[in-house]
Structures are given as structure tokens and as C-alpha cells.
CSV table of C-alpha atoms in Angstrom, one decimal:
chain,number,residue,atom,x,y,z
R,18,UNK,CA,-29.9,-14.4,-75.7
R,19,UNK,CA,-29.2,-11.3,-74.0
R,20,UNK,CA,-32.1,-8.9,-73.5
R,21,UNK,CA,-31.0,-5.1,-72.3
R,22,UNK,CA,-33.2,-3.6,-69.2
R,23,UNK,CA,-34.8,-0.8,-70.9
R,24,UNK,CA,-35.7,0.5,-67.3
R,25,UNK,CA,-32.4,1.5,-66.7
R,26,UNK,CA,-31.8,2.6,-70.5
R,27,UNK,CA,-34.7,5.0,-69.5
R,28,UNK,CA,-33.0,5.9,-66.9
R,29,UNK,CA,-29.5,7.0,-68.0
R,30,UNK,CA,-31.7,8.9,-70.7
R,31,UNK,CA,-33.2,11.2,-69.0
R,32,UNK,CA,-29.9,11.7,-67.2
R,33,UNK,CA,-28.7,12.3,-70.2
R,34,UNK,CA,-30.7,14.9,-71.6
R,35,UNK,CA,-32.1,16.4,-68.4
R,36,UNK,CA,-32.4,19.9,-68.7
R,37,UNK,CA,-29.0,21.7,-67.0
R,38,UNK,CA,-27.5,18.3,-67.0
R,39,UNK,CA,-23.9,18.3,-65.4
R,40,UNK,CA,-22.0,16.8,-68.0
R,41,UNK,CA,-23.2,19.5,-70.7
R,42,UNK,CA,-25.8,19.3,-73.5
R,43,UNK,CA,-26.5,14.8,-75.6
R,44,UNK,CA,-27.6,15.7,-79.3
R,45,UNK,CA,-28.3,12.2,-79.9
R,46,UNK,CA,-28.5,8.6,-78.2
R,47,UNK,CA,-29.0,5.1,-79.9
R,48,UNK,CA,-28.9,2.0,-78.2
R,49,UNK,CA,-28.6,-1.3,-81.0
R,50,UNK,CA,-28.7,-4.5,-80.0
R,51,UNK,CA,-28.6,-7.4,-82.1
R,52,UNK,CA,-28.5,-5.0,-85.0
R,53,UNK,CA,-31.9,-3.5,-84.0
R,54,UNK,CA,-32.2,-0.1,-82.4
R,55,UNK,CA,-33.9,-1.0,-78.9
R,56,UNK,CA,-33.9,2.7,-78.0
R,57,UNK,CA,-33.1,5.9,-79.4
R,58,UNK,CA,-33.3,9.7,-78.0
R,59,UNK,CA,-32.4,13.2,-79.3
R,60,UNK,CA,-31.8,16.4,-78.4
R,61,UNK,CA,-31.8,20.2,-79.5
R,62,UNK,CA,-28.3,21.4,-81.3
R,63,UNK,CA,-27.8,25.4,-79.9
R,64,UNK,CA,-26.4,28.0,-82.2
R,65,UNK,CA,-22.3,27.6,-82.9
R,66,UNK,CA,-20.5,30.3,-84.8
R,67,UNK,CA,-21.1,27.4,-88.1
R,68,UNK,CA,-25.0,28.2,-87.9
R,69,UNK,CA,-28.1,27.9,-86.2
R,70,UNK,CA,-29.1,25.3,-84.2
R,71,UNK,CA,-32.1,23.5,-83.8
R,72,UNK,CA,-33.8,19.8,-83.4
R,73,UNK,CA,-32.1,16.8,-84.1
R,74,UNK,CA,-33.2,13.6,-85.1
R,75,UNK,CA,-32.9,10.3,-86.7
R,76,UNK,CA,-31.8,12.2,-89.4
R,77,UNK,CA,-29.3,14.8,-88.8
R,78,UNK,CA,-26.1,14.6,-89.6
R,79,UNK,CA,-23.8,15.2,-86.8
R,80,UNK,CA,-19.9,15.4,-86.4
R,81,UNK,CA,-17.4,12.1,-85.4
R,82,UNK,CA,-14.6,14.4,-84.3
R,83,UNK,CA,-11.9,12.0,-83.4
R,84,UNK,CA,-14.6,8.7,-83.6
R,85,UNK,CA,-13.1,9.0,-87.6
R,86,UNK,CA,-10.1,7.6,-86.2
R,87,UNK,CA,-11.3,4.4,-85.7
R,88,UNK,CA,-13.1,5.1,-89.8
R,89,UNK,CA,-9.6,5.2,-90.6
R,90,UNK,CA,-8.6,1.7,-89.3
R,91,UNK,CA,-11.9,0.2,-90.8
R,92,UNK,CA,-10.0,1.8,-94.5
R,93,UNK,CA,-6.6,0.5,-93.4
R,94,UNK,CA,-8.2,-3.1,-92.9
R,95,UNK,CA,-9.7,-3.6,-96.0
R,96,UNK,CA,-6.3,-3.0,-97.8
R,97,UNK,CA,-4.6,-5.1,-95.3
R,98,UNK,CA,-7.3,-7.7,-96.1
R,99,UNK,CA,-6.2,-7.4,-100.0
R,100,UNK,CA,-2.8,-7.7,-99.4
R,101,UNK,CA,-2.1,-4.0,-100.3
R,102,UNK,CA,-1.1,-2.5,-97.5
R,103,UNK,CA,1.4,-4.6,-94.6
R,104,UNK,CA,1.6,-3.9,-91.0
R,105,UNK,CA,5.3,-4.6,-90.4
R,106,UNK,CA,6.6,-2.9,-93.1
R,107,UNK,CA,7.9,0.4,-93.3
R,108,UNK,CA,4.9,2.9,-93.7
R,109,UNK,CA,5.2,4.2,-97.4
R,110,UNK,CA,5.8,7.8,-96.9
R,111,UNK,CA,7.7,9.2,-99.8
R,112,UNK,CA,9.5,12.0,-97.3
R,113,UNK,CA,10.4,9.8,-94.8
R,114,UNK,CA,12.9,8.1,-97.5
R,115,UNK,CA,16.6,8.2,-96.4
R,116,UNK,CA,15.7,10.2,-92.9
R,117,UNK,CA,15.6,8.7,-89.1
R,118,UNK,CA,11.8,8.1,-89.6
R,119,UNK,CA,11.8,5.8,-92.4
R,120,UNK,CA,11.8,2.7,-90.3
R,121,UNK,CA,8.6,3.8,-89.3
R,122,UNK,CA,6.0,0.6,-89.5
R,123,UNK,CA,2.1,1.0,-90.2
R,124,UNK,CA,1.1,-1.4,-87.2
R,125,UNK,CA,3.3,2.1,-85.3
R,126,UNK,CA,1.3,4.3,-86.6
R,127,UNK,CA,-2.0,2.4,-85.6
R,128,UNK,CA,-0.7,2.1,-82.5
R,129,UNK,CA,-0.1,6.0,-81.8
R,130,UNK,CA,3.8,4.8,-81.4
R,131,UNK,CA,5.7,6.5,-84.4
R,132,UNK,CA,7.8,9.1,-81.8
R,133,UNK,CA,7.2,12.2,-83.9
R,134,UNK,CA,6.5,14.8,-81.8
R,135,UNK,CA,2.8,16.0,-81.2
R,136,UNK,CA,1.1,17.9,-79.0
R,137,UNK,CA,-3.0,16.9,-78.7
R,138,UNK,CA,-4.4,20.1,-77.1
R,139,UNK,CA,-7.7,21.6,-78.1
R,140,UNK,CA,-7.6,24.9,-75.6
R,141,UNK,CA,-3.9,26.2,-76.2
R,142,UNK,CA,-3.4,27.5,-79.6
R,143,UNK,CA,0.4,28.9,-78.5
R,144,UNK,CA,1.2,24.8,-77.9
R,145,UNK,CA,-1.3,22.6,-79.6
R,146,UNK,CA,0.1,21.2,-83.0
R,147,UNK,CA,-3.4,19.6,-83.4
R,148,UNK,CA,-5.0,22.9,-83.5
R,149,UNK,CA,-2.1,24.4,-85.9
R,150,UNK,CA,-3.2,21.2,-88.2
R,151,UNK,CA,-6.7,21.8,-88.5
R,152,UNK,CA,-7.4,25.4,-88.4
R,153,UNK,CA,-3.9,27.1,-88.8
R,154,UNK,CA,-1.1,26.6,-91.5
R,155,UNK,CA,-0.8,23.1,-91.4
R,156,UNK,CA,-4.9,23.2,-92.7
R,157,UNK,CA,-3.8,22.8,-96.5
R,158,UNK,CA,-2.0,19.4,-96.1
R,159,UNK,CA,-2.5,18.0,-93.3
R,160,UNK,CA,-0.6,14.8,-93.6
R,161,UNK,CA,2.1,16.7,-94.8
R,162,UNK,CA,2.4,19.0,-91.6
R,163,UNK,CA,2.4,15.9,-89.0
R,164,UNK,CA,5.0,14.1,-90.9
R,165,UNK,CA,7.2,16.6,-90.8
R,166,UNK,CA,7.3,17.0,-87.1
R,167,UNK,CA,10.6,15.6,-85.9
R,168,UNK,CA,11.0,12.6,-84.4
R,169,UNK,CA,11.4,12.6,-81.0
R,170,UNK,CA,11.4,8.8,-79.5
R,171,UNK,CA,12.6,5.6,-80.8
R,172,UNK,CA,9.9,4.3,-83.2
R,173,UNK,CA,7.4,2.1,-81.1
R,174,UNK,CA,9.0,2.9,-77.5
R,175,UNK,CA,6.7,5.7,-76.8
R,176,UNK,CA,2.9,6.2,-77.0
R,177,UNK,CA,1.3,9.5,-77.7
R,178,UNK,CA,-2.2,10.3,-78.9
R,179,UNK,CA,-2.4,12.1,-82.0
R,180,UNK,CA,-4.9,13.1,-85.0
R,181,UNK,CA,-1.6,14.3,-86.8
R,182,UNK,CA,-0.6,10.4,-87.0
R,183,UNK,CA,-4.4,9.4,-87.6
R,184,UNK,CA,-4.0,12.1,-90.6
R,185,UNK,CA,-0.2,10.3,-91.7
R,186,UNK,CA,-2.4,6.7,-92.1
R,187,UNK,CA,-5.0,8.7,-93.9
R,188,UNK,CA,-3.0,9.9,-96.3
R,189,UNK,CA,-1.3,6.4,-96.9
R,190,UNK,CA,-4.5,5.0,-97.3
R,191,UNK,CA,-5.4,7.5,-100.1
R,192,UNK,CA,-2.7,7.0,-102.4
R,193,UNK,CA,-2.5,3.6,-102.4
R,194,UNK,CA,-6.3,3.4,-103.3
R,195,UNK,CA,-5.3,6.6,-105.9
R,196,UNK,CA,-7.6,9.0,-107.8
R,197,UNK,CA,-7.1,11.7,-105.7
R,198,UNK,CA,-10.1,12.9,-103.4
R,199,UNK,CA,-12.9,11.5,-105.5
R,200,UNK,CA,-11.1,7.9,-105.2
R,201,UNK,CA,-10.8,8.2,-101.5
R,202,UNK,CA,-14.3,9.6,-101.4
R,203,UNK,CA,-15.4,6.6,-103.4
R,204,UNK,CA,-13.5,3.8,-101.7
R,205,UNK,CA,-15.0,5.1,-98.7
R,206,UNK,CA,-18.6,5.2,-100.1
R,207,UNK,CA,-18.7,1.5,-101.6
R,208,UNK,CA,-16.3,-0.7,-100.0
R,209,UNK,CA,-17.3,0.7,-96.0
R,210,UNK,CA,-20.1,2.9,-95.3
R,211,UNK,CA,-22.2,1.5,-98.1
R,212,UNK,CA,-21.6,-2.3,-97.0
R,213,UNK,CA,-21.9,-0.7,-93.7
R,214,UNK,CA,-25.5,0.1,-94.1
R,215,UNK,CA,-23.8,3.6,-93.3
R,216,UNK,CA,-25.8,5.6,-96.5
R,217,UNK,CA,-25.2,8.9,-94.8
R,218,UNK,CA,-21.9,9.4,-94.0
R,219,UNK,CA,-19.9,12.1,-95.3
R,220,UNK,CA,-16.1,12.5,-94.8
R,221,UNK,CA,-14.3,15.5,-95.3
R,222,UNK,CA,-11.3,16.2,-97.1
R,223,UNK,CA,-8.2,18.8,-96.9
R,224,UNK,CA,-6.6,21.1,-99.6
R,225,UNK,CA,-4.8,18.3,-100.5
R,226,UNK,CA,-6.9,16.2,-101.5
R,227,UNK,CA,-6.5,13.7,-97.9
R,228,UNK,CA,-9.2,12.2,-96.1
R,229,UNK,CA,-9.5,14.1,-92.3
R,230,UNK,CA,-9.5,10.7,-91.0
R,231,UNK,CA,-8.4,12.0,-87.3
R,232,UNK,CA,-11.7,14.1,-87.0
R,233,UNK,CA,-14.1,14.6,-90.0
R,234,UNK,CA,-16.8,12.5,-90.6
R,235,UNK,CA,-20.2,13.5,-90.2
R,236,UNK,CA,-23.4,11.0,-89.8
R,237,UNK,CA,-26.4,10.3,-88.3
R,238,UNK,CA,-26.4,8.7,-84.6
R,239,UNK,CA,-28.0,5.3,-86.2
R,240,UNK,CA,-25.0,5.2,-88.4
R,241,UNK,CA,-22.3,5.6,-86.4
R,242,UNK,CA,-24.1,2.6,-84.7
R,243,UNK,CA,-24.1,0.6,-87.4
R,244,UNK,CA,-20.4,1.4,-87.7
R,245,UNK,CA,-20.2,0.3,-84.3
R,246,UNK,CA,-22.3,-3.1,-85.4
R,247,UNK,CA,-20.0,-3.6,-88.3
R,248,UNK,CA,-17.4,-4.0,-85.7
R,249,UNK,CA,-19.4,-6.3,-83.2
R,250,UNK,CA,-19.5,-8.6,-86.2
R,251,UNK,CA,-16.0,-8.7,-86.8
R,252,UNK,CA,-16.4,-6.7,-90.1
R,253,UNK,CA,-18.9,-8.8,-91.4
R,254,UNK,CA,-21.8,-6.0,-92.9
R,255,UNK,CA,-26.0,-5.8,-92.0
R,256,UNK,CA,-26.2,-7.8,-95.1
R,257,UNK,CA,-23.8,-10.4,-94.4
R,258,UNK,CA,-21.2,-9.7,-96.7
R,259,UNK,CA,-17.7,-9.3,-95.0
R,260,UNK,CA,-16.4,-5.8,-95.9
R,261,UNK,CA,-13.1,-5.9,-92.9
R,262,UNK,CA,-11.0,-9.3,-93.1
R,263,UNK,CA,-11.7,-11.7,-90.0
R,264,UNK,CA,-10.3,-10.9,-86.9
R,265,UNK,CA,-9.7,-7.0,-87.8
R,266,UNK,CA,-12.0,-6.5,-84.9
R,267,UNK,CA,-8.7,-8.0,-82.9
R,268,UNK,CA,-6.9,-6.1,-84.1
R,269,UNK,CA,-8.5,-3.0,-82.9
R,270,UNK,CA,-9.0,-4.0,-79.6
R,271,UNK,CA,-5.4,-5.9,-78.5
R,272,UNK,CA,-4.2,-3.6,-75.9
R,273,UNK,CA,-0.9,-1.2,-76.9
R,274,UNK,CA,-1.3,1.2,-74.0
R,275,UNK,CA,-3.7,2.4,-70.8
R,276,UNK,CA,-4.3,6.2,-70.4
R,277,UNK,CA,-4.1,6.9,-66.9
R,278,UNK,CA,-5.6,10.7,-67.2
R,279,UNK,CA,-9.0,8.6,-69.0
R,280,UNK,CA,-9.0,5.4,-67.5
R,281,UNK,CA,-9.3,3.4,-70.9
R,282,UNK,CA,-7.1,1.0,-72.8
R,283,UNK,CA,-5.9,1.8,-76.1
R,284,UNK,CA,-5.7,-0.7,-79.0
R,285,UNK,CA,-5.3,0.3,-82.6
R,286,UNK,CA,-7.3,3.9,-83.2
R,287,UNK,CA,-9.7,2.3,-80.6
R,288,UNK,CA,-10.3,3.0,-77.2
R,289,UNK,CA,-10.9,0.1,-74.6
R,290,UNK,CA,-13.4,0.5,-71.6
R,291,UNK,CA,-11.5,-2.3,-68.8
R,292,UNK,CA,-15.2,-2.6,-67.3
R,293,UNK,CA,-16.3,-4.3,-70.6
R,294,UNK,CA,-13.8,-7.2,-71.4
R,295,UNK,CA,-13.3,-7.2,-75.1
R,296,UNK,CA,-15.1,-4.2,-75.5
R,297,UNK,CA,-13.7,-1.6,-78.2
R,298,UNK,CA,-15.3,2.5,-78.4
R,299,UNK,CA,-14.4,5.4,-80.5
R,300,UNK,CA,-14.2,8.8,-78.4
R,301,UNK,CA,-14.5,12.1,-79.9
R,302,UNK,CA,-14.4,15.4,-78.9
R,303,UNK,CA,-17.3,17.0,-77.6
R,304,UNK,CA,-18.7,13.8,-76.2
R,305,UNK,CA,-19.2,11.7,-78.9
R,306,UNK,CA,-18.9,7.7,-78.5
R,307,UNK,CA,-19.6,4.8,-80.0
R,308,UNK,CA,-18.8,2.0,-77.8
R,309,UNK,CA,-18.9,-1.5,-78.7
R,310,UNK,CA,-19.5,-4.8,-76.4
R,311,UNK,CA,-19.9,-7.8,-78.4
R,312,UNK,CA,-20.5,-10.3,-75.7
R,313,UNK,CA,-23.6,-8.7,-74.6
R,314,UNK,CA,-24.5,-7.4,-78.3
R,315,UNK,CA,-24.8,-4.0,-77.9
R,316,UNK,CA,-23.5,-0.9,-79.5
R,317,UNK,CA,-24.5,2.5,-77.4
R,318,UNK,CA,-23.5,5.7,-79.7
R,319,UNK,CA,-23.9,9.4,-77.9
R,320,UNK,CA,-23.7,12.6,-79.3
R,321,UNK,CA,-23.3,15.5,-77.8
R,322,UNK,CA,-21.8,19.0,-76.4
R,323,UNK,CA,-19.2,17.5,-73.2
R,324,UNK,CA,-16.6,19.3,-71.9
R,325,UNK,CA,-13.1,17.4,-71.2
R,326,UNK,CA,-13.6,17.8,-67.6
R,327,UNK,CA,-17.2,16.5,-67.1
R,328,UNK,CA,-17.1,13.9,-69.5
R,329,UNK,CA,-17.0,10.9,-67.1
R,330,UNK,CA,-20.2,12.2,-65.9
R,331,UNK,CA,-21.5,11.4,-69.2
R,332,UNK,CA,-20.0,7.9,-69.6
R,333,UNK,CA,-21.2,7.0,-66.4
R,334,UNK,CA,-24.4,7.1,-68.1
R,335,UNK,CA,-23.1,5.5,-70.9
R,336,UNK,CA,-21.8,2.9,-68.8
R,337,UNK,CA,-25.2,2.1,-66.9
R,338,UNK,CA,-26.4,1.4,-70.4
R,339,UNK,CA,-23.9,-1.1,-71.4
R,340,UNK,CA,-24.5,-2.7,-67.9
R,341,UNK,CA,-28.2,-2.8,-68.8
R,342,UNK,CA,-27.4,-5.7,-70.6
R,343,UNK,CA,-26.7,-9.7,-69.4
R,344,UNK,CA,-23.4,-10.7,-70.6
R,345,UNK,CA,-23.8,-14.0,-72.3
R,346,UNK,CA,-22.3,-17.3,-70.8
């Protein structure tokens, strides 16, 4: 049995949350292991142009940002599991029918390999399709704005990170579970975060009724480790039912691409850290993490307020954690 050197979890702590730290402001920190938080810290939210600030803690509710992503292939397993949706197969996107992108699979998709065109900036509004998606006309229907963007690489030859594609799987995971929003919202509630042990998650939805499964989900830090747990269990839930279908957790993690800007592996709407063999982590925007290494049962979730440019500072820190703990034999 592993047991995690809470010296140096300390440590990377107060790093962490130090006041003027280099890598910008942590919200939250929880360190699981074995399912049980070991060690949890949390941190002062400042003012935003969405409202005031102030503490957080166990709590609060905080924002995923891209971490949904891997939300989104949790959704997309559990209808793989029931036979409903198929990997291989052409994704079912009505408008795609009879154009150069119907031959467009799901496993693409997942993969970030479907060779529309999409540009993942969050600075430059004159370039960035994702901000055009989530704040400018493409807002109303998301989905329907990234799979409209032509297709600019041979399905699967080509890998390019994208929330528009995360929002394409999103959308084909609401209509096949139908009802609209308040089916999406439901299958969400009681076939993942529920099972999860997740009971304070809250995803958001566009005009359209689709699930923002590239960037909107909001929880508390424990939660978004026990989403992390759900996955160190190969989908098997806190009370041992299995809510994803064995091996999804492969799934997630068997490597498509390496981002050489980042350093990490990509699998399937998961990031790979190449430190941690057979680790899997979700990365959001801002900071936010939730990274995953099974073999020395541990899930470390941050929070926070980290600019692009710093933000190895911070996983540095996040990384001494993870390293805080044995691998097993």
C-alpha cells in the first residue's frame, strides 16, 4: 500500500498558495488517495467582472473550463457501454450527410482528429474561433458553429486541439439520449455525477439546448476529485457500482498525439503527463487540473487563476505531489 509524504504535500502547498506566488493565484487544492481526501487547501477567489470574490472552501463551486472535456468522454462511454453510440462509425451529424465530412468517425472526434478547421486561442478575438464560439455569434448553437467549419485535413491525419469538436461530441451525445436540455441535464445528473458521488456538479448549457461539454461545468474541488477517482477505478463509482464500461479508462489514456508546446500526451479528451506512466489529467483554463495516477492511487485536483505562460510553475507543484507518493510494485 502506497502511503503519500504529506511533508512534501505541505510543501508544494504553501508554494502553491504563497502569497505573490509566480505562477498566479490556487483557489482550491485536494489531494485523494485511496478515495479518501489526505489533504485539502483553499484559497481567496478576487473580484472578476461575474462578481465579487471572496473565500473558498470545501464548498464552493468553481469552474472546469476545458476539464469538462474529459466530462464529455465519461457521457460518450456510458452510451458506448450500451451499445448506443459506436466508435468506428460515422459520427451522426445530420449536416454532415452527403458533404466531405461525413466519413467523420466518433473515435476522430475523441481523438481531436476530425480536420475541420479550428483555431484554440483565448487572447486574439480577430483569430480565435473558440472565442467567436463561446462569447460571440457562434454562442447560440455552439455545435452547430464548429461543425460548420470547413474541413481542412483528411479525417484522422491531423490533430488539433479544439472545444468546438468537444462541443460536436456534446451535442451527439444529447440527441441520442433526447429530451432536449432537461434530458441531457438528467442523464448527466443520474447516470455520472450522481454515481460519481459528484452531488454538486452543474453543467451548463447553450441556446440550443447542448451541453458546453468543452468548458462548462462547475463543482466543488472534492468533486472534480472524485471524478478523477471514478476514473482511477476504471469507471467503477464510490459505491461500487460501475457507471463507465471496463476499460473506458483505456481508452482515455491510449496515446493519439504529444503536444510539444505542453510537454503532455494526448489520449481521448485526456491529457497524459509522460512522468506518470499510465497516468491520465484534465487541464483547463486558468489552471485547473485534475490529474490521475492509478498506480500510486492518487488523484491531485487544483484550482486556480494561472496564466498560459506560468503554468508549468504550477504543475511543478503539482507534480512534487504526485511524486509524494510510492508507486506500487
Amino acid at each position: 500500500m502506497t502511503v503519500i509524504d504529506l511533508g512534501a504535500v505541505h510543501a508544494a502547498a504553501d508554494a502553491l498558495f504563497a502569497d505573490e506566488a509566480p505562477h498566479g493565484i490556487s483557489l482550491a487544492l485536494v489531494v485523494m488517495q485511496r478515495g479518501e481526501v489526505v489533504f485539502e487547501r483553499y484559497g481567496v477567489q478576487p473580484d472578476t467582472i461575474f462578481g465579487p470574490g471572496g473565500p473558498v472552501t470545501p464548498d464552493t463551486t468553481l469552474i472546469s473550463w476545458s476539464m469538462a472535456k474529459s466530462i464529455t468522454h465519461a457521457a460518450v462511454g456510458i452510451l458506448v457501454g450500451e451499445g448506443r453510440l459506436h466508435l468506428d462509425a460515422p459520427a451522426p451529424v445530420p449536416s454532415w450527410k452527403g458533404t466531405s465530412k461525413e466519413s467523420i468517425t466518433l473515435q476522430q472526434l475523441l481523438d481531436m482528429r476530425p480536420g475541420l478547421e479550428f483555431v484554440e486561442d483565448y487572447v486574439d478575438a480577430g483569430v480565435s474561433h473558440c472565442i467567436e464560439m463561446l462569447y460571440g455569434g457562434g454562442a447560440s448553437d455552439m455545435a452547430a458553429y464548429a461543425a460548420a467549419l470547413p474541413l481542412v485535413h483528411e479525417p484522422g491525419s491531423f490533430w488539433n486541439y479544439s472545444s468546438g469538436t468537444t462541443n460536436i461530441i456534446a451535442r451527439i451525445v444529447g440527441d441520442v439520449v433526447g429530451g432536449g436540455r432537461d434530458g441531457m441535464e438528467a442523464f448527466l445528473r443520474d447516470r455520472l455525477f450522481e454515481p460519481a458521488g459528484m452531488h454538486s456538479a452543474i453543467p451548463k448549457f447553450d441556446d440550443a439546448g447542448t451541453f458546453v461539454g468543452s468548458s462548462y461545468v462547475y463543482a466543488n474541488a472534492r468533486d472534480f476529485a472524485r471524478f478523477g477517482e471514478l476514473y482511477r477505478n476504471d469507471g467503477v463509482g464510490p459505491g461500487g457500482m460501475r457507471v463507465l464500461p471496463e476499460g473506458w479508462r483505456d481508452h482515455a489514456r491510449t496515446q493519439t498525439a504529444f503536444d510539444d508546446e505542453g510537454g503532455f500526451g494526448y489520449g481521448a479528451q485526456w491529457w497524459l503527463w509522460p512522468d506518470f506512466p499510465g497516468s491520465l489529467a484534465c487541464h483547463g483554463y486558468d489552471g485547473q487540473c485534475t490529474l490521475v495516477v492509478p498506480d500510486r492511487e492518487l488523484v491531485v485536483v487544483h484550482l486556480g487563476k494561472v496564466a498560459a505562460d506560468v503554468r508549468p510553475l504550477m504543475n511543478a507543484q503539482v507534480r512534487a505531489i504526485a511524486a509524494a507518493a510510492p508507486a506500487s510494485a
